[in-house]
Short mmCIF file of C-alpha atoms in Angstrom, two decimals:
data_model
loop_
_atom_site.label_atom_id
_atom_site.label_comp_id
_atom_site.label_asym_id
_atom_site.label_seq_id
_atom_site.Cartn_x
_atom_site.Cartn_y
_atom_site.Cartn_z
CA MET A 1 61.59 -33.48 -114.77
CA ARG A 2 62.55 -29.74 -116.31
CA THR A 3 63.14 -27.28 -113.61
CA LEU A 4 63.81 -23.54 -113.91
CA SER A 5 65.32 -21.66 -111.28
CA LEU A 6 64.78 -18.00 -111.26
CA LEU A 7 66.73 -15.31 -109.08
CA ILE A 8 66.56 -11.65 -109.27
CA LEU A 9 69.06 -9.04 -107.83
CA SER A 10 69.23 -5.40 -108.00
CA THR A 11 71.35 -2.60 -107.09
CA LEU A 12 69.19 0.22 -105.65
CA LEU A 13 70.48 3.42 -106.76
CA VAL A 14 68.66 5.35 -104.05
CA THR A 15 70.18 8.11 -101.75
CA GLY A 16 70.99 6.83 -98.39
CA CYS A 17 70.49 3.26 -99.39
CA GLY A 18 72.50 1.04 -97.06
CA SER A 19 74.26 -2.01 -97.59
CA GLY A 20 71.37 -4.07 -96.25
CA GLY A 21 68.48 -5.20 -98.59
CA GLY A 22 65.09 -6.99 -98.50
CA SER A 23 64.44 -10.64 -98.23
CA ASP A 24 62.11 -13.04 -100.03
CA ASP A 25 61.05 -16.72 -99.79
CA GLY A 26 61.17 -19.37 -102.49
CA THR A 27 57.97 -20.20 -104.31
CA ALA A 28 57.09 -23.03 -106.55
CA SER A 29 54.48 -23.65 -109.24
CA SER A 30 54.02 -25.78 -112.40
CA GLY A 31 54.69 -23.99 -115.61
CA ASP A 32 55.28 -24.74 -119.41
CA ALA A 33 58.61 -23.99 -121.08
CA ASN A 34 58.03 -24.35 -124.87
CA THR A 35 58.12 -28.25 -124.48
CA GLY A 36 56.99 -30.26 -121.64
CA SER A 37 56.15 -28.79 -118.10
CA GLY A 38 58.46 -27.98 -115.46
CA THR A 39 58.74 -26.75 -111.82
CA VAL A 40 59.54 -23.09 -111.52
CA ILE A 41 61.30 -22.00 -108.49
CA SER A 42 61.45 -18.28 -107.65
CA GLY A 43 64.20 -16.31 -105.58
CA ASP A 44 64.80 -17.57 -102.16
CA GLY A 45 67.30 -15.00 -100.64
CA SER A 46 66.84 -14.62 -97.27
CA SER A 47 69.04 -11.44 -96.83
CA GLY A 48 70.03 -8.72 -98.64
CA SER A 49 73.13 -8.37 -100.61
CA ASN A 50 76.28 -6.03 -100.22
CA ASN A 51 77.24 -3.37 -102.55
CA GLY A 52 74.04 -1.28 -101.98
CA GLY A 53 71.88 -4.29 -103.31
CA SER A 54 68.94 -5.99 -102.29
CA THR A 55 66.94 -9.22 -103.34
CA ASP A 56 63.71 -8.63 -105.10
CA ASN A 57 60.36 -10.28 -103.81
CA GLY A 58 60.99 -13.01 -106.30
CA ASP A 59 57.58 -12.37 -108.20
CA ASN A 60 59.46 -11.71 -111.38
CA SER A 61 57.97 -8.27 -111.37
CA GLY A 62 59.67 -5.10 -112.89
CA SER A 63 58.97 -1.88 -114.46
CA ASN A 64 58.91 -1.57 -118.38
CA GLY A 65 60.26 1.73 -119.51
CA GLY A 66 59.57 1.01 -123.22
CA SER A 67 57.20 -0.93 -125.70
CA ASN A 68 58.87 -3.43 -128.02
CA ASP A 69 58.12 -7.18 -128.66
CA GLY A 70 61.36 -8.03 -126.75
CA ASP A 71 62.44 -10.96 -129.29
CA ASN A 72 65.97 -9.64 -129.97
CA GLY A 73 68.51 -7.67 -127.89
CA SER A 74 70.24 -5.11 -130.07
CA ASN A 75 72.86 -3.39 -128.30
CA GLY A 76 76.12 -4.73 -129.86
CA GLU A 77 77.14 -8.39 -129.95
CA PRO A 78 77.67 -10.79 -127.11
CA GLN A 79 80.97 -10.39 -125.49
CA SER A 80 82.63 -13.73 -125.74
CA GLY A 81 86.27 -13.47 -125.55
CA ASP A 82 88.03 -12.14 -122.47
CA PHE A 83 84.45 -11.51 -120.77
CA ALA A 84 83.41 -15.36 -121.09
CA ASP A 85 87.00 -16.48 -119.74
CA GLN A 86 86.63 -13.94 -116.89
CA MET A 87 82.88 -14.97 -115.90
CA LEU A 88 83.55 -18.62 -116.32
CA ALA A 89 86.89 -18.43 -114.33
CA ALA A 90 85.09 -16.61 -111.43
CA VAL A 91 82.13 -18.98 -111.14
CA ASN A 92 84.20 -21.99 -111.31
CA ALA A 93 86.54 -20.54 -108.57
CA ALA A 94 83.51 -20.06 -106.57
CA ARG A 95 82.22 -23.64 -107.29
CA ALA A 96 85.57 -25.00 -106.50
CA GLN A 97 85.23 -24.53 -102.51
CA ALA A 98 82.39 -25.44 -100.17
CA ARG A 99 80.36 -22.19 -99.70
CA ASP A 100 77.62 -21.05 -97.01
CA CYS A 101 74.77 -19.64 -99.00
CA GLY A 102 72.83 -17.90 -96.39
CA GLY A 103 73.05 -20.54 -93.74
CA GLN A 104 72.98 -23.51 -95.97
CA MET A 105 76.29 -25.32 -96.54
CA MET A 106 76.60 -26.04 -100.28
CA PRO A 107 79.50 -28.58 -101.24
CA ALA A 108 82.18 -27.97 -103.77
CA VAL A 109 80.88 -29.07 -107.17
CA PRO A 110 82.32 -29.62 -110.72
CA ALA A 111 83.52 -26.90 -113.04
CA LEU A 112 80.93 -25.76 -115.54
CA THR A 113 81.43 -25.38 -119.41
CA TRP A 114 80.60 -22.18 -121.47
CA ASP A 115 77.91 -22.69 -124.02
CA TYR A 116 77.47 -19.94 -126.65
CA SER A 117 73.74 -20.58 -126.79
CA LEU A 118 73.40 -19.76 -123.06
CA GLU A 119 75.51 -16.65 -123.81
CA GLN A 120 73.26 -15.56 -126.62
CA ALA A 121 69.98 -16.06 -124.30
CA ALA A 122 71.81 -14.08 -121.70
CA PHE A 123 72.67 -11.24 -124.25
CA VAL A 124 69.37 -11.13 -125.62
CA HIS A 125 67.83 -10.38 -122.00
CA SER A 126 70.63 -8.14 -120.81
CA SER A 127 70.19 -6.10 -124.03
CA ASN A 128 66.45 -5.80 -123.94
CA MET A 129 66.68 -4.59 -120.32
CA ALA A 130 69.22 -1.99 -121.15
CA ASN A 131 67.62 -0.75 -124.12
CA TYR A 132 63.96 -0.85 -123.08
CA ASN A 133 64.76 0.08 -119.43
CA PHE A 134 63.15 -2.58 -117.21
CA PHE A 135 64.43 -5.12 -115.17
CA SER A 136 62.69 -8.49 -114.75
CA HIS A 137 63.02 -12.11 -115.64
CA THR A 138 59.76 -11.82 -117.72
CA GLY A 139 60.78 -10.15 -121.21
CA LEU A 140 58.90 -7.53 -122.89
CA ASN A 141 56.82 -10.11 -124.83
CA GLY A 142 56.16 -12.26 -121.76
CA ASP A 143 59.03 -14.76 -122.50
CA GLN A 144 60.48 -16.58 -119.68
CA PRO A 145 64.34 -17.64 -119.00
CA SER A 146 63.43 -21.15 -120.49
CA ASP A 147 61.84 -19.48 -123.37
CA ARG A 148 64.99 -17.59 -124.40
CA VAL A 149 67.18 -20.63 -123.88
CA SER A 150 64.95 -22.73 -126.20
CA ASP A 151 64.74 -19.96 -128.72
CA GLN A 152 68.70 -20.49 -129.35
CA GLY A 153 68.09 -24.20 -130.05
CA TYR A 154 69.35 -25.49 -126.76
CA SER A 155 67.57 -28.65 -125.55
CA TRP A 156 67.23 -28.35 -121.70
CA SER A 157 66.56 -30.34 -118.89
CA THR A 158 67.16 -27.63 -116.03
CA VAL A 159 67.54 -23.87 -116.53
CA GLY A 160 68.63 -21.33 -113.99
CA GLU A 161 68.93 -17.38 -114.30
CA ASN A 162 70.60 -14.75 -112.17
CA ILE A 163 70.22 -11.25 -112.97
CA ALA A 164 71.51 -8.07 -111.44
CA ALA A 165 71.95 -4.12 -112.33
CA GLY A 166 74.03 -1.46 -111.44
CA GLN A 167 77.21 -3.37 -110.53
CA LYS A 168 80.05 -1.63 -112.23
CA ASP A 169 82.29 -4.68 -112.99
CA LEU A 170 82.50 -8.46 -112.78
CA ALA A 171 83.81 -8.70 -109.29
CA SER A 172 81.33 -6.38 -107.74
CA VAL A 173 78.39 -8.41 -109.63
CA MET A 174 79.97 -11.76 -108.53
CA ASP A 175 80.23 -10.61 -104.82
CA SER A 176 76.50 -9.33 -104.82
CA TRP A 177 75.47 -12.67 -106.10
CA LEU A 178 77.57 -14.83 -103.76
CA ASN A 179 76.28 -12.73 -100.74
CA SER A 180 72.64 -13.36 -101.84
CA PRO A 181 71.69 -16.71 -100.46
CA GLY A 182 69.32 -17.61 -103.61
CA HIS A 183 71.87 -16.43 -106.26
CA CYS A 184 74.64 -18.09 -104.46
CA LYS A 185 72.73 -21.39 -104.50
CA ASN A 186 72.28 -21.05 -108.30
CA ILE A 187 76.00 -20.62 -108.89
CA MET A 188 76.77 -23.43 -106.46
CA SER A 189 73.85 -25.82 -107.87
CA ALA A 190 75.47 -29.52 -108.99
CA ASN A 191 72.25 -29.45 -111.31
CA PHE A 192 73.97 -27.16 -113.97
CA THR A 193 76.69 -28.27 -116.16
CA GLN A 194 76.83 -25.33 -118.54
CA MET A 195 76.51 -21.60 -118.20
CA GLY A 196 76.59 -18.41 -120.58
CA ALA A 197 76.55 -14.76 -119.49
CA SER A 198 76.24 -11.09 -120.55
CA SER A 199 76.29 -7.62 -119.51
CA VAL A 200 75.06 -4.83 -121.62
CA THR A 201 75.45 -0.90 -120.79
CA ASN A 202 73.18 1.99 -121.51
CA SER A 203 73.68 5.42 -119.71
CA SER A 204 70.12 6.35 -120.40
CA ALA A 205 68.68 3.36 -118.54
CA GLN A 206 67.77 3.40 -114.78
CA TYR A 207 70.76 1.35 -113.64
CA GLY A 208 73.11 1.74 -116.42
CA ILE A 209 74.46 -1.64 -116.76
CA TYR A 210 72.41 -4.99 -116.89
CA TRP A 211 73.87 -8.57 -116.00
CA THR A 212 72.48 -11.79 -116.85
CA GLN A 213 73.90 -15.21 -115.94
CA VAL A 214 72.15 -18.37 -117.56
CA PHE A 215 72.71 -21.86 -116.20
CA ALA A 216 71.45 -25.17 -117.66
CA ARG A 217 71.98 -28.87 -118.16
CA PRO A 218 71.26 -30.37 -121.45
CA ARG A 219 68.57 -33.13 -122.26
#
């Protein structure tokens, strides 16, 4: 069974926005992901995040501020190096201890390893969101997270994605994700064994910085 877990988080840059946010319930439907069919699980965050953020309604909707086929990100190169080390360390530190994700206790789980194909998939999506000013799991050409992973030649059995926008540093975005139940569950999921991530900045885009985490288990 190939499964795809989709979760979306946005920092709302609205004057007077408090630290609370919206909520959403998980939904499931069948879907194809390049090869084979799978189950698509949308965000199930049951409460808002901190840092002025809120969970989206989980329907993969977002505004499109430009027109492009969305096939390639083009704002520099994937970070790797220090960014990869710091992101992996933060995620594995979270996974190393049991955690309450919105009232559901998630046990400690094994550490992930970094995969550069997953990093590239994350970079393509963050770069497109930043450069074409939209915020959604669905790419400009209609591609889904599983499509972007498959496009990098990664053969997956399970794929998950967290996205966020507006948080200025890694500590802030991790804090937001871990305080949003659905995103926390993705980070704590024992179904995943590898990850990649990217952040891309563009001062002319609505949120300024766009974050993507991609989790997977290879086939």
